Short mmCIF file of N, CA and C in Angstrom, two decimals:
data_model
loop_
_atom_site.label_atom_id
_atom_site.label_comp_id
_atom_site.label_asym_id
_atom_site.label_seq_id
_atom_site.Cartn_x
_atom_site.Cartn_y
_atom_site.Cartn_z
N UNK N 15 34.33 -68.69 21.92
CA UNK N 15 32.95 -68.93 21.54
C UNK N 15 32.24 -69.69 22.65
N UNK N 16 31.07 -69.22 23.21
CA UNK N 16 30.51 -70.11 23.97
C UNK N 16 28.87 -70.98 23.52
N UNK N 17 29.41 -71.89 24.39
CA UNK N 17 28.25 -73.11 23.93
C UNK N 17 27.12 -72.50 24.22
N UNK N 18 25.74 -73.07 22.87
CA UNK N 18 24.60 -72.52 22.93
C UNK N 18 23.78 -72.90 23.98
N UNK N 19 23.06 -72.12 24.28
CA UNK N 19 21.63 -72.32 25.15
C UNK N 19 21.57 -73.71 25.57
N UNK N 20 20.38 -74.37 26.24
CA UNK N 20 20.11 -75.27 26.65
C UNK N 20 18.75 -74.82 25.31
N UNK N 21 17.77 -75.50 24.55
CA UNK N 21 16.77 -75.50 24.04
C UNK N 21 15.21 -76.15 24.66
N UNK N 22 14.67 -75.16 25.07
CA UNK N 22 13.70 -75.54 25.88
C UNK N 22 12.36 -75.30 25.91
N UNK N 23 10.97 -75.84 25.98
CA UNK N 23 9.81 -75.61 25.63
C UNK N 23 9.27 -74.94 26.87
N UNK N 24 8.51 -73.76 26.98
CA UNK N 24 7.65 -73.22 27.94
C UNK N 24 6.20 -72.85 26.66
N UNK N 25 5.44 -73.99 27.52
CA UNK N 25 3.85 -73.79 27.51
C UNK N 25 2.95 -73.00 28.63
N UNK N 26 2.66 -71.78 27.91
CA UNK N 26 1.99 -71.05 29.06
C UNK N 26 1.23 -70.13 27.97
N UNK N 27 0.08 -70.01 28.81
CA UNK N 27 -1.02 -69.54 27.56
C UNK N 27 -1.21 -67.55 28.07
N UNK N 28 -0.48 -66.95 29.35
CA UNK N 28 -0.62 -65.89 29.15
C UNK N 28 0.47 -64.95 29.00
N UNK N 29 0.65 -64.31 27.44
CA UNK N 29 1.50 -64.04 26.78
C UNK N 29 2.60 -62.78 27.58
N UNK N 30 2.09 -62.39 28.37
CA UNK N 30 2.70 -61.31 29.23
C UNK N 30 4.14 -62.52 29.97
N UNK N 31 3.31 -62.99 30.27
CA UNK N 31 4.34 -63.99 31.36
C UNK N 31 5.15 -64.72 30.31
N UNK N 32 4.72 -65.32 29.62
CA UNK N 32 5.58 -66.16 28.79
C UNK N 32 7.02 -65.56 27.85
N UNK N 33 6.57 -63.99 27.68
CA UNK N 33 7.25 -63.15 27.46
C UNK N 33 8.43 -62.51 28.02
N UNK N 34 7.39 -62.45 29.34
CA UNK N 34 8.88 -62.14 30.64
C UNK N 34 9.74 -63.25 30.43
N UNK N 35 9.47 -63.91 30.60
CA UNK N 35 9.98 -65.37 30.98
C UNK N 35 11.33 -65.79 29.91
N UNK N 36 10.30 -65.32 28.97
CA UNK N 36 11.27 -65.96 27.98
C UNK N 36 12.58 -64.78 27.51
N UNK N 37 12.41 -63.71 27.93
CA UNK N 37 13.30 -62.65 27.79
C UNK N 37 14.49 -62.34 28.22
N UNK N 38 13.84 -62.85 29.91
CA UNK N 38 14.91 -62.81 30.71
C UNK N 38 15.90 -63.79 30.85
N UNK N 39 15.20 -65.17 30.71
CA UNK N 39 15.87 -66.01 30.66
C UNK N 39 17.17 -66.09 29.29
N UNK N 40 16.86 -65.76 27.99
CA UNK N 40 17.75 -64.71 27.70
C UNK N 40 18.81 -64.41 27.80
N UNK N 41 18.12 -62.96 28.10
CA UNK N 41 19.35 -62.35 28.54
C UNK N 41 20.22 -62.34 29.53
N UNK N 42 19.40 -63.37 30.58
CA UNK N 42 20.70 -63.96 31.62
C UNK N 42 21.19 -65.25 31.18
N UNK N 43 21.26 -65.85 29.58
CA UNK N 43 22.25 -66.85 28.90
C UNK N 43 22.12 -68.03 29.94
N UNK N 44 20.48 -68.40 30.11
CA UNK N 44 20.19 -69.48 30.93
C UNK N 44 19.44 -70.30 30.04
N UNK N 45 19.26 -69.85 29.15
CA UNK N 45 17.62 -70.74 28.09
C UNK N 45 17.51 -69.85 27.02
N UNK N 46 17.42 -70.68 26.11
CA UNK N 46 16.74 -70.34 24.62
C UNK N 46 15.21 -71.08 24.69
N UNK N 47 14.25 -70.52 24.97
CA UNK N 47 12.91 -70.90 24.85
C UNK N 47 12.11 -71.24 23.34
N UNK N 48 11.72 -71.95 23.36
CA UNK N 48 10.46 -71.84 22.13
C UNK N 48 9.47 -71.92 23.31
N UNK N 49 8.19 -71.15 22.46
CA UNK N 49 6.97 -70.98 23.00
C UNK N 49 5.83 -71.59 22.17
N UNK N 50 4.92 -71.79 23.47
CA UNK N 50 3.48 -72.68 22.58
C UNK N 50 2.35 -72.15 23.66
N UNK N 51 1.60 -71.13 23.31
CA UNK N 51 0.35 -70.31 23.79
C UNK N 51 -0.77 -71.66 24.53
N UNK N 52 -0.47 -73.08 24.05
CA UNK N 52 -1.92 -73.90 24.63
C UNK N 52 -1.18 -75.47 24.40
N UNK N 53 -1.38 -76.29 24.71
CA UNK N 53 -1.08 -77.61 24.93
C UNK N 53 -0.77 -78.71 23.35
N UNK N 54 -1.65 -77.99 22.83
CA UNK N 54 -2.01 -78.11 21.14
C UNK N 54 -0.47 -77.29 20.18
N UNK N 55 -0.45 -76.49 20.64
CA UNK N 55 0.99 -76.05 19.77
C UNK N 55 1.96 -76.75 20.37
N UNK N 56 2.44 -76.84 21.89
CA UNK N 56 3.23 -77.81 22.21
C UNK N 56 3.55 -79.08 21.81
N UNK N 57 2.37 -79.94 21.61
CA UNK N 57 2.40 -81.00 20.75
C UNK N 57 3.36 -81.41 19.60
N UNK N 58 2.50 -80.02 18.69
CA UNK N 58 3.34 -80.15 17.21
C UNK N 58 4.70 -79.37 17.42
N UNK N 59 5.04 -78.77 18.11
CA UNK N 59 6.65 -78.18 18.75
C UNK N 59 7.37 -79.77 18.79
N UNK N 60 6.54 -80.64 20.02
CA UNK N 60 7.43 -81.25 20.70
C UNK N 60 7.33 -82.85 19.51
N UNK N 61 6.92 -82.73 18.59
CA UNK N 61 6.96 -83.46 17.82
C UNK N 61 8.04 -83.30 16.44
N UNK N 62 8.17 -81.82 16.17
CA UNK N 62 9.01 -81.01 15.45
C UNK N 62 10.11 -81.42 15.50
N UNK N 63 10.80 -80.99 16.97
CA UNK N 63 12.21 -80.86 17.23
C UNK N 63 12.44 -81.56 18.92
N UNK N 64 13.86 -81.69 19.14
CA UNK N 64 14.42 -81.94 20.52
C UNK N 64 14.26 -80.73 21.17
N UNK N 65 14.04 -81.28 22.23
CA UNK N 65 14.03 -80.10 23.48
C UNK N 65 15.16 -80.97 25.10
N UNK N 66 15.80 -79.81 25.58
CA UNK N 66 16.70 -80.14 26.46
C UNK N 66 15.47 -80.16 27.98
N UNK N 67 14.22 -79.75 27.63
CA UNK N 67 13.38 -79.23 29.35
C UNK N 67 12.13 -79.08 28.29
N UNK N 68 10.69 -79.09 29.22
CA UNK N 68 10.04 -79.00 29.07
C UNK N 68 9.39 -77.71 30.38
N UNK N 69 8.96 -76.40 30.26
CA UNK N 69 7.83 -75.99 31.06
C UNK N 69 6.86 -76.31 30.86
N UNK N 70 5.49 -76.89 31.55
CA UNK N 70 4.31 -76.80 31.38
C UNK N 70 3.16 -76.16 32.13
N UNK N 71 2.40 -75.90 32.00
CA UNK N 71 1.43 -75.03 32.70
C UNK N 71 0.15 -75.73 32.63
N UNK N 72 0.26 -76.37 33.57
CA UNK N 72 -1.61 -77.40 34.36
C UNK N 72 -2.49 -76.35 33.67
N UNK N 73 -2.73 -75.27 33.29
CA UNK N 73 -4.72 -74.96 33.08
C UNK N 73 -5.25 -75.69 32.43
N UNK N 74 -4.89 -76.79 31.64
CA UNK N 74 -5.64 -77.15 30.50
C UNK N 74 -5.16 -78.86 31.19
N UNK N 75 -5.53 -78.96 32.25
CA UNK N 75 -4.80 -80.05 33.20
C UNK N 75 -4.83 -81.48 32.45
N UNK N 76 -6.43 -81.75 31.67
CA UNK N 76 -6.33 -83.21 31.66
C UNK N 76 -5.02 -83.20 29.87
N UNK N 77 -4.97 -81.92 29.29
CA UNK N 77 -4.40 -82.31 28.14
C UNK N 77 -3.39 -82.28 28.63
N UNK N 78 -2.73 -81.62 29.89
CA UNK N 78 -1.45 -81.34 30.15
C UNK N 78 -0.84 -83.15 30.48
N UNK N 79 -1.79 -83.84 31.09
CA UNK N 79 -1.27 -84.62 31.79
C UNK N 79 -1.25 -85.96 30.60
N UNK N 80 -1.65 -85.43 29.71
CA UNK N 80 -1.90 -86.62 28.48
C UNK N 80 -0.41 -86.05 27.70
N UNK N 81 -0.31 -84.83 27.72
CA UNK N 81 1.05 -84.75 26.85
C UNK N 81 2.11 -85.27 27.66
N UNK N 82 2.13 -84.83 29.23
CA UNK N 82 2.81 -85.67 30.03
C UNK N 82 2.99 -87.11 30.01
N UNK N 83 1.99 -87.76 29.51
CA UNK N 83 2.25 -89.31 29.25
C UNK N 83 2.49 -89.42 27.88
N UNK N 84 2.30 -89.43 26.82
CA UNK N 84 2.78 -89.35 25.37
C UNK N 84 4.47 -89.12 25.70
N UNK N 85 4.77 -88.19 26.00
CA UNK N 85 6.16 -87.56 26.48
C UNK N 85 7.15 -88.46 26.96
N UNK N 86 6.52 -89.16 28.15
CA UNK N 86 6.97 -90.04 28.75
C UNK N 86 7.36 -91.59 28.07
N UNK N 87 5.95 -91.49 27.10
CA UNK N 87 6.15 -92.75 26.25
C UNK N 87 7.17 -92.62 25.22
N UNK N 88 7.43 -91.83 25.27
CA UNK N 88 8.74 -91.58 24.03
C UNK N 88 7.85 -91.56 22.19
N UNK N 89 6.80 -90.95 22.82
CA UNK N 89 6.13 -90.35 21.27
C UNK N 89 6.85 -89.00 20.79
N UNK N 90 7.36 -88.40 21.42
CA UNK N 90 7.84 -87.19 20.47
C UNK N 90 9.41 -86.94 20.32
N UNK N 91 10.06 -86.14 19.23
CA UNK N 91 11.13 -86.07 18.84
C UNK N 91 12.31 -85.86 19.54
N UNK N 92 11.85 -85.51 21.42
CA UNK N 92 12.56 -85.49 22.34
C UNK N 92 12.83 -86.57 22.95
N UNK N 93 14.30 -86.55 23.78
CA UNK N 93 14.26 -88.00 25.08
C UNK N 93 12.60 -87.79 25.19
N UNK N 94 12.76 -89.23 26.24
CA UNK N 94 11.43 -89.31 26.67
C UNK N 94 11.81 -89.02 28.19
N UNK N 95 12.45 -88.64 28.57
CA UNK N 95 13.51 -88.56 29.94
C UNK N 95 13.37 -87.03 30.63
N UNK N 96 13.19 -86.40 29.12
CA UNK N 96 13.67 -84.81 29.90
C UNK N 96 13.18 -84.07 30.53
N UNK N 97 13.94 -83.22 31.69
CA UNK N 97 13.79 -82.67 32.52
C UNK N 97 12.20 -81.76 32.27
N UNK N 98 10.96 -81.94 33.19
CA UNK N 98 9.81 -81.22 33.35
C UNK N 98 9.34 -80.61 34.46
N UNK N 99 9.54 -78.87 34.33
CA UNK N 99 8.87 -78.27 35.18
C UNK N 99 7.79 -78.02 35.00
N UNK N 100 6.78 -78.01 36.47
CA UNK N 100 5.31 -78.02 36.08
C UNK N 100 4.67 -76.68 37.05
N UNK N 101 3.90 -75.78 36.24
CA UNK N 101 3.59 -74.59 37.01
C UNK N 101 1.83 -74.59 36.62
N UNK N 102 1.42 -74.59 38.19
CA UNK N 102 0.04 -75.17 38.57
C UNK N 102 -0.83 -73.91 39.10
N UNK N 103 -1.64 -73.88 39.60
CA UNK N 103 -3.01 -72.85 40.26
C UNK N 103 -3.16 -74.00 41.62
N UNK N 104 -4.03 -74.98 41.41
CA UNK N 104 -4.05 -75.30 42.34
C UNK N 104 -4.09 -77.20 42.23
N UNK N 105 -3.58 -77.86 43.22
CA UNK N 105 -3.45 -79.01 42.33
C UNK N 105 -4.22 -80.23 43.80
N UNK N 106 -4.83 -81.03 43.07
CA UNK N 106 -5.18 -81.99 44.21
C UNK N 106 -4.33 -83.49 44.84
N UNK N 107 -4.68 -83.96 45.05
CA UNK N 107 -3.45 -84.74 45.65
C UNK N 107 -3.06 -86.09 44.63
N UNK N 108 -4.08 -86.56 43.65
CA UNK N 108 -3.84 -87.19 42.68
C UNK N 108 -3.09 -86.90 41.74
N UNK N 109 -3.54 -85.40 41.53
CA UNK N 109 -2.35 -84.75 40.54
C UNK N 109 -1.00 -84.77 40.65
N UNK N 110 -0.82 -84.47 42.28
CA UNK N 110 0.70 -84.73 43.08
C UNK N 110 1.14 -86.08 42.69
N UNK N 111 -0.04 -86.69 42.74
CA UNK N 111 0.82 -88.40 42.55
C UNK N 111 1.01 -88.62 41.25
N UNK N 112 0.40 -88.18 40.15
CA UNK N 112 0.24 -88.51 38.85
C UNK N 112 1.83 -88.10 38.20
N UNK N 113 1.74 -86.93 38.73
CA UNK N 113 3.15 -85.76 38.15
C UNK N 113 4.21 -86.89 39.02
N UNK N 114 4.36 -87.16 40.43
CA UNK N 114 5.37 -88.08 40.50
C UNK N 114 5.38 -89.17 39.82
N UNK N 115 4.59 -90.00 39.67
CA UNK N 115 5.01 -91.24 38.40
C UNK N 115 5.33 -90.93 36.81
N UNK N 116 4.80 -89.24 36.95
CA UNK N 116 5.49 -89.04 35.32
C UNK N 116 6.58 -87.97 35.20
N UNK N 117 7.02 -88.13 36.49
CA UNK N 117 8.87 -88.24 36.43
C UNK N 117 8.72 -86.21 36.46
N UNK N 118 7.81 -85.88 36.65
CA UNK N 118 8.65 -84.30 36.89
C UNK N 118 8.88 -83.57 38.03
N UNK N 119 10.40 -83.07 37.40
CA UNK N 119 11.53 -82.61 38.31
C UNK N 119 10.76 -81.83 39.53
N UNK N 120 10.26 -80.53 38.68
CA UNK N 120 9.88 -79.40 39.62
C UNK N 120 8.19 -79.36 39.54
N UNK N 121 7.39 -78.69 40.65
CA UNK N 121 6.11 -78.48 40.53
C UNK N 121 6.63 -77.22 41.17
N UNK N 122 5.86 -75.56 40.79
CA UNK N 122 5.85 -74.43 40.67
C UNK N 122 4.16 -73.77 40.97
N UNK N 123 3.72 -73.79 42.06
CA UNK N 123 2.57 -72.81 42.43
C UNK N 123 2.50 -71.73 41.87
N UNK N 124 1.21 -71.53 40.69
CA UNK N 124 1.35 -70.16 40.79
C UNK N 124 0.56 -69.20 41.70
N UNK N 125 0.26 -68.12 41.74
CA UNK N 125 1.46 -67.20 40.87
C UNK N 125 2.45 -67.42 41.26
N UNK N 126 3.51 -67.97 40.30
CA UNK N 126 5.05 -68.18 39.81
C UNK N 126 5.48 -66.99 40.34
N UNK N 127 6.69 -66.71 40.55
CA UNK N 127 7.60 -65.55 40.97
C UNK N 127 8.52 -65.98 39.63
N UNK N 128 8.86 -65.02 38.45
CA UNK N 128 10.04 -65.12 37.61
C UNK N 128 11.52 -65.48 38.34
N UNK N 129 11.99 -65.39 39.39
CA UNK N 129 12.85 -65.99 40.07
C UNK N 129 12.67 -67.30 40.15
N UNK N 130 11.70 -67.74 40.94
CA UNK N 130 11.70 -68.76 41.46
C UNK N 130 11.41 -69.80 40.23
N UNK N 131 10.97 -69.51 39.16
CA UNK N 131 11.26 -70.25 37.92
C UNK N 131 12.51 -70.55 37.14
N UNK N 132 12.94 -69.37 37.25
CA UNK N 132 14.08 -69.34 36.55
C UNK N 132 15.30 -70.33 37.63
N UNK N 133 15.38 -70.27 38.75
CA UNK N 133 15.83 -71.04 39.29
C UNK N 133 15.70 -72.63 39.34
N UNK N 134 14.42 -73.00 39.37
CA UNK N 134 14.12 -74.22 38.66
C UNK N 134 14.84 -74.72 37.17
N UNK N 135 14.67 -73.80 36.46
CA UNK N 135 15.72 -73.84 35.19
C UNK N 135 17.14 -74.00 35.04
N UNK N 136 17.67 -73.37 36.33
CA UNK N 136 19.14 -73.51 36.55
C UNK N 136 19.18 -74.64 36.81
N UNK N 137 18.71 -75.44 37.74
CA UNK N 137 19.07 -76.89 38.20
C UNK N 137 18.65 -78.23 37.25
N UNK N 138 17.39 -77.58 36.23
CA UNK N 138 17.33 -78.67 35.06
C UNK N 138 18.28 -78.67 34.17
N UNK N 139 18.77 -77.35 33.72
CA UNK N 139 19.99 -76.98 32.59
C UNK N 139 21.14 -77.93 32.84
#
C-alpha cells in the first residue's frame, strides 16, 4: 500500500490551467490538489482543513498578500509554516520583498510552464 498524496491547495482562477494542473499532478502521484477559483474560496478551504503546500496566484494581489499574512499568523487550520508557491504576471520589487518576509518557498512567472510548476511541487512535497 502506498502512502497518500501530499494534500495541497492551488488557487488559480483560470479553470483550464487549474485543471491541467491538477490532473497531472495526479496522475504522476505527486499531489492531491483541492481547488479554489479566487482568494475567497481559498480562505474558507484553508480554514476547513490542513493543507501540506499552498499554490497561490498574485491576480487578486492585495487579497493574495493578506491571505499570505493571516496564513502566516497561524489563523487557519493549517501549520502556519507551510510550504508556499507563488505564481505571478508581473511583480514589483516590494512584492519581492513582501513574499520574502512571508516565508515563500517558490515565486513562478507566469505564463507558468506545467513543468516548471510541478517541479516546484516536487521540492515542497
Amino acid at each position: 500500500m502506498s502512502a497518500p498524496l501530499p494534500r495541497m491547495l492551488l488557487t488559480q482562477a483560470q479553470f483550464v490551467l487549474r485543471r491541467t494542473v491538477v490532473m497531472v499532478a495526479r496522475d504522476l502521484g505527486l499531489v492531491d490538489f483541492d481547488e479554489a477559483s479566487n482568494v475567497g474560496r481559498a480562505r474558507q478551504l484553508l480554514s476547513a482543513g490542513a493543507y501540506a503546500g499552498l499554490v497561490l496566484d498574485l491576480q487578486d494581489r492585495s487579497l493574495a498578500m493578506e491571505l499570505l499574512s493571516d496564513l502566516r499568523q497561524g489563523k487557519f487550520a493549517c501549520p502556519a509554516d507551510i510550504p508556499v508557491v507563488v505564481l505571478a504576471a508581473d511583480l514589483h520589487p516590494e512584492d519581492c520583498s513582501r513574499l520574502e518576509t512571508l516565508g515563500v518557498a517558490r515565486v513562478l512567472r507566469k505564463p507558468v510552464r506545467i513543468r516548471d510548476l510541478l517541479n516546484a511541487l516536487e521540492l515542497q512535497a
